[in-house]
Amino acid sequence: GRFEVAFGAGPSPDGVADASWFELPPERCNLIIRQFFSDWAWEIPADLHLECVNPEPGTSRMTGESMIRHLATAADQVLDMTAFWADFGYAHVARAEVNSFDHVQAAQGSVSNLGGSVDQGYGQTWYRIADDEALLLEVEIPDCVYWGIQLGDVWYQSLDWWDHQSSLNGHQAVVSADGVFRAVVAHQDPGIANWLDTTGSTQGCITFRWNQADRQPVPTCTLIPVASIAEHFDDRWAPINREQRAVVLRDRRRAALRRFRR
């Protein structure tokens, strides 16, 4: 299918339906597009094009003054974004939001003032796991278009998701017959399909999202010693052996390489 939307100041121009028109405030110049992929190997990205229908006369190159201005803006953004996300993460620690989603309200919706979709529910927390600990995570999956959960570092950057299973979505995860997603956040492979690999990071962030969901459940977390991890597993926790894990990670990397044409 194809779609077309238009952005600009003032009312919608002739020939553009109101439903396809987004009126922009003065000097608004940023557009963010997010696509969701469950099956990394086979889902095809949208072929998107952005065109100015009434452009001003263009220039062939930047002036020295404009180059200086743009470089200064980029430098400011590096500093501002680094500070913003570092503070965003450590705010969880300051509020004692560690190894638990108890602070997240069910159906709280998206943080739309930060750019999140109003049709998407988010939840974040901080994890802190010692080398000899693991975090068990359980949540009943809602009926939704897309869902995913991922780990990030102390700056809210995604952990290495090419070579490590540091994230899972509805296509990749194993959901039990009772509709519950059960995962283990750990530094070492626990022999469970839904292992969220910390890549050795003893602390960082966990984010879940439900896209266009009929409800927004909140996961429960339990911190346990690795030495007793087997005591918490039953047939609802999908086991996986070393050879199967190698295949999963190989396919994951191949899908990522194909996605970015590398």
PDB file of C-alpha atoms in Angstrom:
ATOM      1  CA  GLY A   1       0.000   0.000   0.000  1.00  0.00           C
ATOM      2  CA  ARG A   2       0.944   3.620  -0.515  1.00  0.00           C
ATOM      3  CA  PHE A   3       0.257   6.721   1.542  1.00  0.00           C
ATOM      4  CA  GLU A   4       1.034  10.415   1.330  1.00  0.00           C
ATOM      5  CA  VAL A   5       1.009  13.039   4.057  1.00  0.00           C
ATOM      6  CA  ALA A   6       1.844  16.732   3.973  1.00  0.00           C
ATOM      7  CA  PHE A   7       3.370  19.112   6.509  1.00  0.00           C
ATOM      8  CA  GLY A   8       3.412  22.885   6.596  1.00  0.00           C
ATOM      9  CA  ALA A   9       2.176  26.097   8.151  1.00  0.00           C
ATOM     10  CA  GLY A  10      -1.414  27.276   8.053  1.00  0.00           C
ATOM     11  CA  PRO A  11      -4.499  25.393   6.871  1.00  0.00           C
ATOM     12  CA  SER A  12      -4.271  22.450   4.496  1.00  0.00           C
ATOM     13  CA  PRO A  13      -3.676  23.507   0.874  1.00  0.00           C
ATOM     14  CA  ASP A  14      -6.007  22.669  -1.981  1.00  0.00           C
ATOM     15  CA  GLY A  15      -5.907  19.032  -2.945  1.00  0.00           C
ATOM     16  CA  VAL A  16      -4.694  17.807   0.462  1.00  0.00           C
ATOM     17  CA  ALA A  17      -7.238  16.074   2.676  1.00  0.00           C
ATOM     18  CA  ASP A  18      -7.468  17.319   6.245  1.00  0.00           C
ATOM     19  CA  ALA A  19      -6.698  13.813   7.536  1.00  0.00           C
ATOM     20  CA  SER A  20      -3.397  13.851   5.632  1.00  0.00           C
ATOM     21  CA  TRP A  21      -2.343  17.349   6.716  1.00  0.00           C
ATOM     22  CA  PHE A  22      -0.129  18.131   9.711  1.00  0.00           C
ATOM     23  CA  GLU A  23       0.069  21.803  10.595  1.00  0.00           C
ATOM     24  CA  LEU A  24       3.477  22.727  11.991  1.00  0.00           C
ATOM     25  CA  PRO A  25       4.208  25.453  14.551  1.00  0.00           C
ATOM     26  CA  PRO A  26       6.561  28.250  13.454  1.00  0.00           C
ATOM     27  CA  GLU A  27      10.218  27.258  12.997  1.00  0.00           C
ATOM     28  CA  ARG A  28       9.502  23.564  13.582  1.00  0.00           C
ATOM     29  CA  CYS A  29      11.987  21.708  11.387  1.00  0.00           C
ATOM     30  CA  ASN A  30      12.447  18.151  12.727  1.00  0.00           C
ATOM     31  CA  LEU A  31      10.621  15.068  11.480  1.00  0.00           C
ATOM     32  CA  ILE A  32      11.111  11.666  13.141  1.00  0.00           C
ATOM     33  CA  ILE A  33       9.944   8.463  11.464  1.00  0.00           C
ATOM     34  CA  ARG A  34      10.086   5.113  13.246  1.00  0.00           C
ATOM     35  CA  GLN A  35       9.448   1.766  11.600  1.00  0.00           C
ATOM     36  CA  PHE A  36       8.968  -1.450  13.553  1.00  0.00           C
ATOM     37  CA  PHE A  37      10.230  -4.801  12.322  1.00  0.00           C
ATOM     38  CA  SER A  38       9.374  -8.073  14.024  1.00  0.00           C
ATOM     39  CA  ASP A  39      10.833 -10.461  11.452  1.00  0.00           C
ATOM     40  CA  TRP A  40      14.195  -8.859  10.756  1.00  0.00           C
ATOM     41  CA  ALA A  41      15.060 -11.268   7.970  1.00  0.00           C
ATOM     42  CA  TRP A  42      12.030 -10.831   5.723  1.00  0.00           C
ATOM     43  CA  GLU A  43      10.041  -7.697   6.514  1.00  0.00           C
ATOM     44  CA  ILE A  44      10.682  -4.975   3.945  1.00  0.00           C
ATOM     45  CA  PRO A  45      11.328  -1.358   5.005  1.00  0.00           C
ATOM     46  CA  ALA A  46       9.043   1.321   3.601  1.00  0.00           C
ATOM     47  CA  ASP A  47      10.436   3.266   0.644  1.00  0.00           C
ATOM     48  CA  LEU A  48      10.029   6.806   1.970  1.00  0.00           C
ATOM     49  CA  HIS A  49      10.602  10.064   0.111  1.00  0.00           C
ATOM     50  CA  LEU A  50      10.529  13.631   1.436  1.00  0.00           C
ATOM     51  CA  GLU A  51       9.896  16.430  -1.054  1.00  0.00           C
ATOM     52  CA  CYS A  52       9.483  20.173  -0.623  1.00  0.00           C
ATOM     53  CA  VAL A  53       6.669  21.142  -2.990  1.00  0.00           C
ATOM     54  CA  ASN A  54       7.412  24.889  -2.921  1.00  0.00           C
ATOM     55  CA  PRO A  55      11.156  25.190  -2.294  1.00  0.00           C
ATOM     56  CA  GLU A  56      13.065  28.438  -2.158  1.00  0.00           C
ATOM     57  CA  PRO A  57      15.956  28.892  -4.578  1.00  0.00           C
ATOM     58  CA  GLY A  58      18.705  26.514  -3.517  1.00  0.00           C
ATOM     59  CA  THR A  59      22.397  27.190  -3.076  1.00  0.00           C
ATOM     60  CA  SER A  60      25.144  24.966  -4.385  1.00  0.00           C
ATOM     61  CA  ARG A  61      27.219  25.055  -1.218  1.00  0.00           C
ATOM     62  CA  MET A  62      27.229  26.398   2.334  1.00  0.00           C
ATOM     63  CA  THR A  63      28.879  29.648   3.200  1.00  0.00           C
ATOM     64  CA  GLY A  64      31.561  29.769   5.866  1.00  0.00           C
ATOM     65  CA  GLU A  65      29.132  31.412   8.249  1.00  0.00           C
ATOM     66  CA  SER A  66      26.442  28.762   7.754  1.00  0.00           C
ATOM     67  CA  MET A  67      28.996  25.974   8.164  1.00  0.00           C
ATOM     68  CA  ILE A  68      30.139  27.460  11.484  1.00  0.00           C
ATOM     69  CA  ARG A  69      26.541  27.766  12.652  1.00  0.00           C
ATOM     70  CA  HIS A  70      25.675  24.166  11.768  1.00  0.00           C
ATOM     71  CA  LEU A  71      28.851  22.780  13.344  1.00  0.00           C
ATOM     72  CA  ALA A  72      28.141  24.700  16.548  1.00  0.00           C
ATOM     73  CA  THR A  73      24.597  23.305  16.617  1.00  0.00           C
ATOM     74  CA  ALA A  74      25.894  19.755  16.141  1.00  0.00           C
ATOM     75  CA  ALA A  75      28.468  20.207  18.910  1.00  0.00           C
ATOM     76  CA  ASP A  76      25.804  21.537  21.283  1.00  0.00           C
ATOM     77  CA  GLN A  77      23.586  18.546  20.531  1.00  0.00           C
ATOM     78  CA  VAL A  78      26.391  16.114  21.364  1.00  0.00           C
ATOM     79  CA  LEU A  79      26.767  17.720  24.790  1.00  0.00           C
ATOM     80  CA  ASP A  80      23.048  18.172  25.405  1.00  0.00           C
ATOM     81  CA  MET A  81      22.003  14.659  24.359  1.00  0.00           C
ATOM     82  CA  THR A  82      24.787  13.003  26.340  1.00  0.00           C
ATOM     83  CA  ALA A  83      23.777  14.894  29.479  1.00  0.00           C
ATOM     84  CA  PHE A  84      20.047  14.362  28.859  1.00  0.00           C
ATOM     85  CA  TRP A  85      20.227  10.577  28.526  1.00  0.00           C
ATOM     86  CA  ALA A  86      22.722  10.159  31.354  1.00  0.00           C
ATOM     87  CA  ASP A  87      20.393  12.124  33.637  1.00  0.00           C
ATOM     88  CA  PHE A  88      17.354  10.264  32.278  1.00  0.00           C
ATOM     89  CA  GLY A  89      18.881   6.939  33.245  1.00  0.00           C
ATOM     90  CA  TYR A  90      20.225   7.878  36.642  1.00  0.00           C
ATOM     91  CA  ALA A  91      16.892   9.435  37.548  1.00  0.00           C
ATOM     92  CA  HIS A  92      15.660   5.846  37.910  1.00  0.00           C
ATOM     93  CA  VAL A  93      18.348   5.248  40.518  1.00  0.00           C
ATOM     94  CA  ALA A  94      17.504   8.476  42.352  1.00  0.00           C
ATOM     95  CA  ARG A  95      13.844   7.381  42.535  1.00  0.00           C
ATOM     96  CA  ALA A  96      14.805   3.838  43.616  1.00  0.00           C
ATOM     97  CA  GLU A  97      13.383   2.407  40.380  1.00  0.00           C
ATOM     98  CA  VAL A  98      15.840  -0.486  40.263  1.00  0.00           C
ATOM     99  CA  ASN A  99      15.133  -4.109  39.252  1.00  0.00           C
ATOM    100  CA  SER A 100      11.399  -3.415  39.322  1.00  0.00           C
ATOM    101  CA  PHE A 101       8.639  -1.930  37.165  1.00  0.00           C
ATOM    102  CA  ASP A 102       6.400  -1.266  40.174  1.00  0.00           C
ATOM    103  CA  HIS A 103       6.606   2.477  39.484  1.00  0.00           C
ATOM    104  CA  VAL A 104       5.083   2.041  36.001  1.00  0.00           C
ATOM    105  CA  GLN A 105       1.317   2.449  35.905  1.00  0.00           C
ATOM    106  CA  ALA A 106      -0.624   0.059  33.704  1.00  0.00           C
ATOM    107  CA  ALA A 107      -2.187   1.932  30.776  1.00  0.00           C
ATOM    108  CA  GLN A 108      -0.122   5.043  31.497  1.00  0.00           C
ATOM    109  CA  GLY A 109       0.375   5.420  27.755  1.00  0.00           C
ATOM    110  CA  SER A 110       3.170   6.927  25.788  1.00  0.00           C
ATOM    111  CA  VAL A 111       5.444   9.725  26.895  1.00  0.00           C
ATOM    112  CA  SER A 112       4.205  11.670  23.882  1.00  0.00           C
ATOM    113  CA  ASN A 113       5.764  14.937  25.020  1.00  0.00           C
ATOM    114  CA  LEU A 114       9.156  13.258  24.420  1.00  0.00           C
ATOM    115  CA  GLY A 115       8.226  12.263  20.883  1.00  0.00           C
ATOM    116  CA  GLY A 116       6.597   8.916  21.621  1.00  0.00           C
ATOM    117  CA  SER A 117       3.573   7.765  19.658  1.00  0.00           C
ATOM    118  CA  VAL A 118       0.238   8.235  21.406  1.00  0.00           C
ATOM    119  CA  ASP A 119      -0.619   4.682  20.278  1.00  0.00           C
ATOM    120  CA  GLN A 120       2.333   3.166  22.096  1.00  0.00           C
ATOM    121  CA  GLY A 121       2.858   2.333  25.735  1.00  0.00           C
ATOM    122  CA  TYR A 122       6.335   2.396  27.245  1.00  0.00           C
ATOM    123  CA  GLY A 123       7.885   1.315  30.496  1.00  0.00           C
ATOM    124  CA  GLN A 124      11.448   1.761  31.704  1.00  0.00           C
ATOM    125  CA  THR A 125      13.455   0.814  34.729  1.00  0.00           C
ATOM    126  CA  TRP A 126      17.062   0.463  35.836  1.00  0.00           C
ATOM    127  CA  TYR A 127      18.705  -2.894  36.293  1.00  0.00           C
ATOM    128  CA  ARG A 128      21.585  -3.585  38.625  1.00  0.00           C
ATOM    129  CA  ILE A 129      22.819  -7.180  38.528  1.00  0.00           C
ATOM    130  CA  ALA A 130      26.001  -8.541  40.088  1.00  0.00           C
ATOM    131  CA  ASP A 131      28.091 -11.168  38.314  1.00  0.00           C
ATOM    132  CA  ASP A 132      26.500 -13.915  40.407  1.00  0.00           C
ATOM    133  CA  GLU A 133      22.898 -12.675  40.030  1.00  0.00           C
ATOM    134  CA  ALA A 134      20.122 -12.860  37.443  1.00  0.00           C
ATOM    135  CA  LEU A 135      16.828 -11.008  36.994  1.00  0.00           C
ATOM    136  CA  LEU A 136      13.704 -12.996  36.120  1.00  0.00           C
ATOM    137  CA  LEU A 137      11.114 -11.039  34.125  1.00  0.00           C
ATOM    138  CA  GLU A 138       7.520 -12.123  33.481  1.00  0.00           C
ATOM    139  CA  VAL A 139       4.616 -10.397  31.729  1.00  0.00           C
ATOM    140  CA  GLU A 140       1.401 -11.488  30.036  1.00  0.00           C
ATOM    141  CA  ILE A 141       1.598 -10.256  26.450  1.00  0.00           C
ATOM    142  CA  PRO A 142      -1.298  -8.044  25.294  1.00  0.00           C
ATOM    143  CA  ASP A 143      -3.008  -8.214  21.920  1.00  0.00           C
ATOM    144  CA  CYS A 144      -0.962  -5.687  19.939  1.00  0.00           C
ATOM    145  CA  VAL A 145       0.571  -4.900  16.558  1.00  0.00           C
ATOM    146  CA  TYR A 146       4.125  -5.014  17.898  1.00  0.00           C
ATOM    147  CA  TRP A 147       5.878  -5.537  21.191  1.00  0.00           C
ATOM    148  CA  GLY A 148       9.487  -5.625  22.262  1.00  0.00           C
ATOM    149  CA  ILE A 149      11.840  -5.424  25.211  1.00  0.00           C
ATOM    150  CA  GLN A 150      15.458  -4.330  25.158  1.00  0.00           C
ATOM    151  CA  LEU A 151      18.448  -3.584  27.342  1.00  0.00           C
ATOM    152  CA  GLY A 152      20.500  -0.403  27.259  1.00  0.00           C
ATOM    153  CA  ASP A 153      23.593   0.960  28.933  1.00  0.00           C
ATOM    154  CA  VAL A 154      23.901   3.774  31.473  1.00  0.00           C
ATOM    155  CA  TRP A 155      23.511   6.348  28.662  1.00  0.00           C
ATOM    156  CA  TYR A 156      20.331   4.653  27.403  1.00  0.00           C
ATOM    157  CA  GLN A 157      22.125   3.372  24.321  1.00  0.00           C
ATOM    158  CA  SER A 158      21.020  -0.034  23.043  1.00  0.00           C
ATOM    159  CA  LEU A 159      23.443  -2.771  23.984  1.00  0.00           C
ATOM    160  CA  ASP A 160      25.073  -4.710  21.144  1.00  0.00           C
ATOM    161  CA  TRP A 161      22.053  -6.309  19.465  1.00  0.00           C
ATOM    162  CA  TRP A 162      23.897  -7.660  16.418  1.00  0.00           C
ATOM    163  CA  ASP A 163      26.008 -10.284  18.138  1.00  0.00           C
ATOM    164  CA  HIS A 164      24.128 -10.534  21.438  1.00  0.00           C
ATOM    165  CA  GLN A 165      20.487 -11.215  22.228  1.00  0.00           C
ATOM    166  CA  SER A 166      20.099  -7.986  24.176  1.00  0.00           C
ATOM    167  CA  SER A 167      16.581  -7.426  22.826  1.00  0.00           C
ATOM    168  CA  LEU A 168      13.579  -9.531  21.871  1.00  0.00           C
ATOM    169  CA  ASN A 169      10.327  -8.826  20.054  1.00  0.00           C
ATOM    170  CA  GLY A 170       7.119 -10.723  19.421  1.00  0.00           C
ATOM    171  CA  HIS A 171       8.585 -12.658  16.494  1.00  0.00           C
ATOM    172  CA  GLN A 172      11.834 -13.613  18.215  1.00  0.00           C
ATOM    173  CA  ALA A 173      10.612 -14.405  21.719  1.00  0.00           C
ATOM    174  CA  VAL A 174       9.106 -17.644  22.984  1.00  0.00           C
ATOM    175  CA  VAL A 175       5.777 -17.061  24.734  1.00  0.00           C
ATOM    176  CA  SER A 176       4.431 -19.831  26.974  1.00  0.00           C
ATOM    177  CA  ALA A 177       1.103 -21.521  26.339  1.00  0.00           C
ATOM    178  CA  ASP A 178      -0.395 -19.422  29.138  1.00  0.00           C
ATOM    179  CA  GLY A 179       0.417 -16.240  27.180  1.00  0.00           C
ATOM    180  CA  VAL A 180       3.236 -15.164  29.485  1.00  0.00           C
ATOM    181  CA  PHE A 181       6.639 -14.018  28.268  1.00  0.00           C
ATOM    182  CA  ARG A 182       9.320 -15.238  30.656  1.00  0.00           C
ATOM    183  CA  ALA A 183      12.871 -13.960  30.292  1.00  0.00           C
ATOM    184  CA  VAL A 184      16.150 -14.002  32.174  1.00  0.00           C
ATOM    185  CA  VAL A 185      18.358 -10.907  32.295  1.00  0.00           C
ATOM    186  CA  ALA A 186      21.821 -12.265  33.010  1.00  0.00           C
ATOM    187  CA  HIS A 187      25.510 -11.949  32.188  1.00  0.00           C
ATOM    188  CA  GLN A 188      25.872 -15.627  31.238  1.00  0.00           C
ATOM    189  CA  ASP A 189      23.635 -17.879  29.146  1.00  0.00           C
ATOM    190  CA  PRO A 190      21.102 -19.512  31.517  1.00  0.00           C
ATOM    191  CA  GLY A 191      20.071 -22.102  28.931  1.00  0.00           C
ATOM    192  CA  ILE A 192      16.689 -20.403  28.404  1.00  0.00           C
ATOM    193  CA  ALA A 193      15.484 -19.211  24.983  1.00  0.00           C
ATOM    194  CA  ASN A 194      14.419 -15.787  26.278  1.00  0.00           C
ATOM    195  CA  TRP A 195      17.826 -14.775  27.593  1.00  0.00           C
ATOM    196  CA  LEU A 196      18.389 -11.008  27.594  1.00  0.00           C
ATOM    197  CA  ASP A 197      22.157 -10.693  27.418  1.00  0.00           C
ATOM    198  CA  THR A 198      23.644  -7.818  29.418  1.00  0.00           C
ATOM    199  CA  THR A 199      26.873  -8.102  27.379  1.00  0.00           C
ATOM    200  CA  GLY A 200      28.690  -7.786  30.704  1.00  0.00           C
ATOM    201  CA  SER A 201      27.073  -4.500  31.780  1.00  0.00           C
ATOM    202  CA  THR A 202      26.249  -4.797  35.474  1.00  0.00           C
ATOM    203  CA  GLN A 203      23.785  -1.922  35.291  1.00  0.00           C
ATOM    204  CA  GLY A 204      21.744  -0.144  32.676  1.00  0.00           C
ATOM    205  CA  CYS A 205      18.153   0.272  31.516  1.00  0.00           C
ATOM    206  CA  ILE A 206      15.313  -2.028  30.498  1.00  0.00           C
ATOM    207  CA  THR A 207      12.616  -0.709  28.163  1.00  0.00           C
ATOM    208  CA  PHE A 208       9.437  -2.437  27.014  1.00  0.00           C
ATOM    209  CA  ARG A 209       6.893  -1.176  24.504  1.00  0.00           C
ATOM    210  CA  TRP A 210       3.436  -2.238  23.368  1.00  0.00           C
ATOM    211  CA  ASN A 211       2.306  -0.821  20.018  1.00  0.00           C
ATOM    212  CA  GLN A 212      -1.442  -0.347  19.489  1.00  0.00           C
ATOM    213  CA  ALA A 213      -2.195  -2.727  22.348  1.00  0.00           C
ATOM    214  CA  ASP A 214      -5.573  -3.556  23.850  1.00  0.00           C
ATOM    215  CA  ARG A 215      -3.988  -3.059  27.291  1.00  0.00           C
ATOM    216  CA  GLN A 216      -0.607  -2.174  28.755  1.00  0.00           C
ATOM    217  CA  PRO A 217       0.550  -4.742  31.300  1.00  0.00           C
ATOM    218  CA  VAL A 218       3.605  -4.174  33.471  1.00  0.00           C
ATOM    219  CA  PRO A 219       6.295  -6.878  33.885  1.00  0.00           C
ATOM    220  CA  THR A 220       7.270  -8.288  37.251  1.00  0.00           C
ATOM    221  CA  CYS A 221      10.951  -8.757  38.133  1.00  0.00           C
ATOM    222  CA  THR A 222      12.681 -11.032  40.629  1.00  0.00           C
ATOM    223  CA  LEU A 223      16.393 -10.784  41.448  1.00  0.00           C
ATOM    224  CA  ILE A 224      17.900 -14.174  42.290  1.00  0.00           C
ATOM    225  CA  PRO A 225      21.333 -15.761  42.784  1.00  0.00           C
ATOM    226  CA  VAL A 226      22.602 -17.528  39.674  1.00  0.00           C
ATOM    227  CA  ALA A 227      23.440 -20.529  41.854  1.00  0.00           C
ATOM    228  CA  SER A 228      19.716 -21.140  42.470  1.00  0.00           C
ATOM    229  CA  ILE A 229      18.432 -20.269  39.007  1.00  0.00           C
ATOM    230  CA  ALA A 230      17.456 -23.844  38.101  1.00  0.00           C
ATOM    231  CA  GLU A 231      15.075 -23.926  41.072  1.00  0.00           C
ATOM    232  CA  HIS A 232      12.948 -21.231  39.415  1.00  0.00           C
ATOM    233  CA  PHE A 233      12.540 -22.966  36.057  1.00  0.00           C
ATOM    234  CA  ASP A 234       9.744 -25.314  35.045  1.00  0.00           C
ATOM    235  CA  ASP A 235       8.323 -26.406  31.687  1.00  0.00           C
ATOM    236  CA  ARG A 236       7.013 -22.874  31.051  1.00  0.00           C
ATOM    237  CA  TRP A 237      10.581 -21.605  30.640  1.00  0.00           C
ATOM    238  CA  ALA A 238      11.667 -22.666  27.151  1.00  0.00           C
ATOM    239  CA  PRO A 239      15.071 -24.388  27.390  1.00  0.00           C
ATOM    240  CA  ILE A 240      17.725 -24.059  24.695  1.00  0.00           C
ATOM    241  CA  ASN A 241      21.064 -25.805  24.225  1.00  0.00           C
ATOM    242  CA  ARG A 242      24.382 -24.392  23.074  1.00  0.00           C
ATOM    243  CA  GLU A 243      23.970 -25.497  19.455  1.00  0.00           C
ATOM    244  CA  GLN A 244      20.486 -23.987  19.216  1.00  0.00           C
ATOM    245  CA  ARG A 245      21.748 -20.728  20.710  1.00  0.00           C
ATOM    246  CA  ALA A 246      24.506 -20.559  18.110  1.00  0.00           C
ATOM    247  CA  VAL A 247      21.922 -20.889  15.325  1.00  0.00           C
ATOM    248  CA  VAL A 248      19.727 -18.162  16.840  1.00  0.00           C
ATOM    249  CA  LEU A 249      22.658 -15.753  17.144  1.00  0.00           C
ATOM    250  CA  ARG A 250      23.888 -16.566  13.639  1.00  0.00           C
ATOM    251  CA  ASP A 251      20.465 -15.880  12.127  1.00  0.00           C
ATOM    252  CA  ARG A 252      20.160 -12.709  14.194  1.00  0.00           C
ATOM    253  CA  ARG A 253      23.438 -11.342  12.886  1.00  0.00           C
ATOM    254  CA  ARG A 254      22.644 -12.295   9.292  1.00  0.00           C
ATOM    255  CA  ALA A 255      19.296 -10.513   9.514  1.00  0.00           C
ATOM    256  CA  ALA A 256      20.964  -7.381  10.900  1.00  0.00           C
ATOM    257  CA  LEU A 257      23.589  -7.432   8.150  1.00  0.00           C
ATOM    258  CA  ARG A 258      20.904  -7.848   5.501  1.00  0.00           C
ATOM    259  CA  ARG A 259      18.840  -5.034   6.974  1.00  0.00           C
ATOM    260  CA  PHE A 260      21.716  -2.568   6.773  1.00  0.00           C
ATOM    261  CA  ARG A 261      23.237  -3.995   3.580  1.00  0.00           C
ATOM    262  CA  ARG A 262      26.581  -4.831   5.179  1.00  0.00           C
TER     263      ARG A 262
END
